[in-house]
CSV table of C-alpha atoms in Angstrom, one decimal:
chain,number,residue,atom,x,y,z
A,422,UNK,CA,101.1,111.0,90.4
A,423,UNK,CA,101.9,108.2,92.6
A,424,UNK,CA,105.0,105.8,92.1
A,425,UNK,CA,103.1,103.0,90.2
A,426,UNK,CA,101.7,105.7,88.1
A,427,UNK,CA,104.8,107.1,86.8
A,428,UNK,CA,106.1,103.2,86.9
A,429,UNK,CA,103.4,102.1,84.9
A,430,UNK,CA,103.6,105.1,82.4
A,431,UNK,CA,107.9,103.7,82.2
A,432,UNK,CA,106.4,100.5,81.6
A,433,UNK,CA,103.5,101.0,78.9
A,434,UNK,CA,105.6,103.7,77.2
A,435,UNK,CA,109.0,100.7,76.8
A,436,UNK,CA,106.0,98.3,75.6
A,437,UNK,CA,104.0,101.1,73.4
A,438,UNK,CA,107.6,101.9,72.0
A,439,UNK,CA,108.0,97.8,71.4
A,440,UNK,CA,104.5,98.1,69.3
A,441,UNK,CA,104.8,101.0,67.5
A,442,UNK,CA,109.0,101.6,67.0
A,443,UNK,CA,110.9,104.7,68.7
A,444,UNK,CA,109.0,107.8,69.4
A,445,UNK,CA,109.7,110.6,67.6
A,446,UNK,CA,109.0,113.3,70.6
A,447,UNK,CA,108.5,111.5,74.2
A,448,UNK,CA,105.0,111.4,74.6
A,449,UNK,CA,102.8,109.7,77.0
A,450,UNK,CA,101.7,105.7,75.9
A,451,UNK,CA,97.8,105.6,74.9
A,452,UNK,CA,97.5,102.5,77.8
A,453,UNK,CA,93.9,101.6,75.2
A,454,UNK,CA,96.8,100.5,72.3
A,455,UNK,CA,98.0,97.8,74.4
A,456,UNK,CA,96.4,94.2,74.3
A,457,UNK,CA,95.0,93.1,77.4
A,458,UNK,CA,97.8,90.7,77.9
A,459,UNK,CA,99.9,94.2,77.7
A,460,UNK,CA,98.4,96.1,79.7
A,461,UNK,CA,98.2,93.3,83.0
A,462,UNK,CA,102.4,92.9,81.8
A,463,UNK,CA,102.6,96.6,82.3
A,464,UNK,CA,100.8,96.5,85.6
A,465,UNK,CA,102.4,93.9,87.0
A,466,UNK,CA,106.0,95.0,86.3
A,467,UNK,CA,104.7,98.4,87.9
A,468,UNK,CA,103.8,96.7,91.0
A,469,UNK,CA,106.6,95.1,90.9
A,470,UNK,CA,108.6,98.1,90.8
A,471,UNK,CA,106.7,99.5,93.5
A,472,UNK,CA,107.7,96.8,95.5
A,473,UNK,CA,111.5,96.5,94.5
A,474,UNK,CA,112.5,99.3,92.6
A,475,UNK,CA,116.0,98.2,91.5
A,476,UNK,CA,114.6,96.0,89.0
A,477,UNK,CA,116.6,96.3,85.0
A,478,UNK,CA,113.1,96.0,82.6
A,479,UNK,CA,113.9,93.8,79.3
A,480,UNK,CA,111.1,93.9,76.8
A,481,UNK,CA,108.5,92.9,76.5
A,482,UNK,CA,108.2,91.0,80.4
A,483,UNK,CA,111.1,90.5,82.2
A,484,UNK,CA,112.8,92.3,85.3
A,485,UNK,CA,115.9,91.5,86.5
A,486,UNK,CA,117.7,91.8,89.9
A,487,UNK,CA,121.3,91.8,91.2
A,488,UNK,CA,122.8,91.7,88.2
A,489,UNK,CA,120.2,88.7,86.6
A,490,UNK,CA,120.8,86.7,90.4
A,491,UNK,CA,116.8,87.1,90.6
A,492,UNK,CA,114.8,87.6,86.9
A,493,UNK,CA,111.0,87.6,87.0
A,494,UNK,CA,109.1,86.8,84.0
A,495,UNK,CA,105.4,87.9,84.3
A,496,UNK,CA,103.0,85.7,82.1
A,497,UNK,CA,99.6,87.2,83.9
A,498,UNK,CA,96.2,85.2,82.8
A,499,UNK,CA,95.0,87.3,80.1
A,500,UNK,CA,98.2,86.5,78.1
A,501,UNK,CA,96.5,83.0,77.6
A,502,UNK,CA,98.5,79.9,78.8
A,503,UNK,CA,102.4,79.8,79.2
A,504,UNK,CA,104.5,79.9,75.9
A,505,UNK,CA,107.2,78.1,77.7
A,506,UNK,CA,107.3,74.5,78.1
A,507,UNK,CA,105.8,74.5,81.3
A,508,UNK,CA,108.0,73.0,84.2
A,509,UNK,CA,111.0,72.3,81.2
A,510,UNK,CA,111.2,76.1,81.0
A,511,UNK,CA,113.6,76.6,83.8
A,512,UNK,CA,116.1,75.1,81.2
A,513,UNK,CA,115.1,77.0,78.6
A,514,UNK,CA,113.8,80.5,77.8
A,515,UNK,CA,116.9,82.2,78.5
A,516,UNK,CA,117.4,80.8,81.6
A,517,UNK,CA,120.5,79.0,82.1
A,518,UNK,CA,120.6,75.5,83.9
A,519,UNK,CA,121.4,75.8,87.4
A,520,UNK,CA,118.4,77.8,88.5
A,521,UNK,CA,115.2,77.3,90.4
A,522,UNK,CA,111.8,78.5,89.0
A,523,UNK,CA,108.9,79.4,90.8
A,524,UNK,CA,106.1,79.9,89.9
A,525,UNK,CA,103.0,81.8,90.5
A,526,UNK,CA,100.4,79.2,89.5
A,527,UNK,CA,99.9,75.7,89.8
A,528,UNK,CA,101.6,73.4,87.5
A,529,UNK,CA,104.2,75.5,86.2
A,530,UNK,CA,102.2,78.0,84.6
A,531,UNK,CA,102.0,82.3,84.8
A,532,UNK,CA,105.1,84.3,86.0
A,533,UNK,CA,108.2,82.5,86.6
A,534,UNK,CA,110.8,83.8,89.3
A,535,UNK,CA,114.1,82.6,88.6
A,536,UNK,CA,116.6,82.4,91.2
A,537,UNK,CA,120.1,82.0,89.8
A,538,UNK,CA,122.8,82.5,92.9
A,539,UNK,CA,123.4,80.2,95.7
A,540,UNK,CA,123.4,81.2,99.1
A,541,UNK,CA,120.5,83.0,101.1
A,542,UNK,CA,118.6,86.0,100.1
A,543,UNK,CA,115.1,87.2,100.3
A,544,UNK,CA,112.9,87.0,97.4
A,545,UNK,CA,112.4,90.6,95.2
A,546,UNK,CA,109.3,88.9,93.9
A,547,UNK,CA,106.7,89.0,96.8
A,548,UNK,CA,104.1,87.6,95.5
A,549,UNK,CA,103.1,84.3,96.3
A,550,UNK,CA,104.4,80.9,94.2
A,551,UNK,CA,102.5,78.0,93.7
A,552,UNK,CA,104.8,75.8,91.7
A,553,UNK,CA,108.6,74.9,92.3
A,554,UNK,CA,111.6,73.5,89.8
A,555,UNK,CA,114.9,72.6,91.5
A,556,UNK,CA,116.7,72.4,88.5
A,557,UNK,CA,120.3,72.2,90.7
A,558,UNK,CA,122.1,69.5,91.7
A,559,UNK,CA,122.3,70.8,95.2
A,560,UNK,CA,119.3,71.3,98.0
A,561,UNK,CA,116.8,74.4,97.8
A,562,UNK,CA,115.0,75.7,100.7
A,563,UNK,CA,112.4,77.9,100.9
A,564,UNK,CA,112.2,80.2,104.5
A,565,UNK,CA,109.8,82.3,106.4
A,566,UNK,CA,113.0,84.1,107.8
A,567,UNK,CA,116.8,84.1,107.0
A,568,UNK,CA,117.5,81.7,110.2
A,569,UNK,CA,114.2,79.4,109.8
A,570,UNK,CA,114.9,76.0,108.9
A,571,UNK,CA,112.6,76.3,105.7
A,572,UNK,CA,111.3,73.8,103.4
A,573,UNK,CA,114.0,71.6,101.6
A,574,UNK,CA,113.7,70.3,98.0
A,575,UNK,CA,116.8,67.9,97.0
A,576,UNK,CA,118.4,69.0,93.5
A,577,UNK,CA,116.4,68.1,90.5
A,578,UNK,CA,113.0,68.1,92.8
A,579,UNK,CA,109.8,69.7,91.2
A,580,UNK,CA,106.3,70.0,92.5
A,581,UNK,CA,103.3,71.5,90.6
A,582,UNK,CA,101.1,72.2,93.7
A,583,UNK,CA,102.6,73.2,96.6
A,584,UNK,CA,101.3,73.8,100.1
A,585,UNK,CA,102.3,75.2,102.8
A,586,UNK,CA,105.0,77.0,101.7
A,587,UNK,CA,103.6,79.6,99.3
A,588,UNK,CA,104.1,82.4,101.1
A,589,UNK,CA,107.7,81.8,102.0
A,590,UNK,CA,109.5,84.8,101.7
A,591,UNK,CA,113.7,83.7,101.7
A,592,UNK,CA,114.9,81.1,99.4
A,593,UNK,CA,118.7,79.2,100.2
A,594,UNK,CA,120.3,77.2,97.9
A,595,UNK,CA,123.3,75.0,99.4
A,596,UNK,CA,125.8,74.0,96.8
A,597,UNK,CA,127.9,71.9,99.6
A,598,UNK,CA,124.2,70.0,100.2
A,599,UNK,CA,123.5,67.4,97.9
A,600,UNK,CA,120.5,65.7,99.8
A,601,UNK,CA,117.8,67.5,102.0
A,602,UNK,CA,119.6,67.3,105.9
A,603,UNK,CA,117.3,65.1,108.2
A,604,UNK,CA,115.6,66.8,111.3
C-alpha cells in the first residue's frame, strides 16, 4: 500500500465515519458510499497529504497547516459550484479577516488556500491558483523563490483571473507595506 493509499483510506474512513456516525469496530470505508463530491474531497486531501504531510484534517474538507497559518479548503468540481460567497468568502467561512484566499479556479471558485500569517513562507498547497483576495491592509506578493521580487497585490486587491503568476510557489505578506513598492 502506497502513502496515498493508506492517506486516502484516513481520509474516506473520517468522511465514511461523518456519514454513517462512529464505527463500532475500525473497519475499512466502502470508498462506493461516498458521493462523488466525497470521494474527489477524499482524494484530494490524500494528495494533499502526500505532498505535505503535517496537515490537521477537519471534517468534512479542510486541512490545516502551522497551527491554521495555512488552511486549505478543497471544493473539487463534482461538488457542484462553491457554497461560499465566492470572492466574499475570505471574510467569512471561518476564516478570519486578515487573510488572503487563493484560489484554484477562476473567479473565486473550487478550493480556497488561505494564508493567515505575515511574513514569507512557501505555499503547503502546490497546486496551482487561479484567483486571488488580498483581504489585508498591507501588500501581498506572490514568488517563484523566497528572494524573487514576486508579484505585488496592494491590501484589499482581488483578481478573478490571473496570469502569470499561477504557478508561484512563495507567498509574502508585508504588514510594514501599505502600497505595492515601485521598481
Amino acid at each position: 500500500m502506497t502513502t496515498s493509499q493508506i492517506a486516502l483510506g484516513t481520509v474516506c474512513g473520517a468522511l465514511s465515519c461523518l456519514l454513517t456516525g462512529p464505527p463500532t469496530a475500525p473497519v475499512p470505508p466502502a470508498v462506493e458510499r461516498l458521493t462523488p463530491c466525497q470521494a474527489d474531497v477524499a482524494r484530494a486531501v490524500a494528495e494533499q497529504l502526500a505532498r505535505a504531510p503535517r496537515g490537521r484534517f477537519t471534517p468534512p474538507d479542510t486541512l490545516s497547516y502551522d497551527g491554521g497559518a495555512e488552511v486549505i479548503t478543497f471544493r473539487p468540481p463534482s461538488c457542484g459550484p462553491a457554497r461560499r460567497g465566492a470572492e466574499d468568502d475570505c471574510d467569512e467561512d471561518g476564516v478570519p479577516g486578515n487573510a488572503v484566499c487563493l484560489y484554484d479556479r477562476r473567479a473565486f471558485e473550487g478550493s480556497r488556500q488561505a494564508i493567515k500569517v505575515p511574513g514569507p513562507r512557501r505555499l503547503s498547497g502546490t497546486g496551482l491558483f487561479m484567483s486571488l483576495r488580498n483581504d489585508r491592509p498591507f501588500v501581498f506578493l506572490v514568488k517563484r523563490s523566497r528572494d524573487d521580487g514576486g508579484t505585488c497585490f496592494p491590501g484589499g486587491a482581488r483578481s478573478g483571473n490571473l496570469r502569470g503568476v499561477a504557478d508561484q510557489r512563495w507567498v509574502n505578506a508585508h504588514p510594514s507595506l501599505r502600497a505595492c513598492p515601485s521598481l
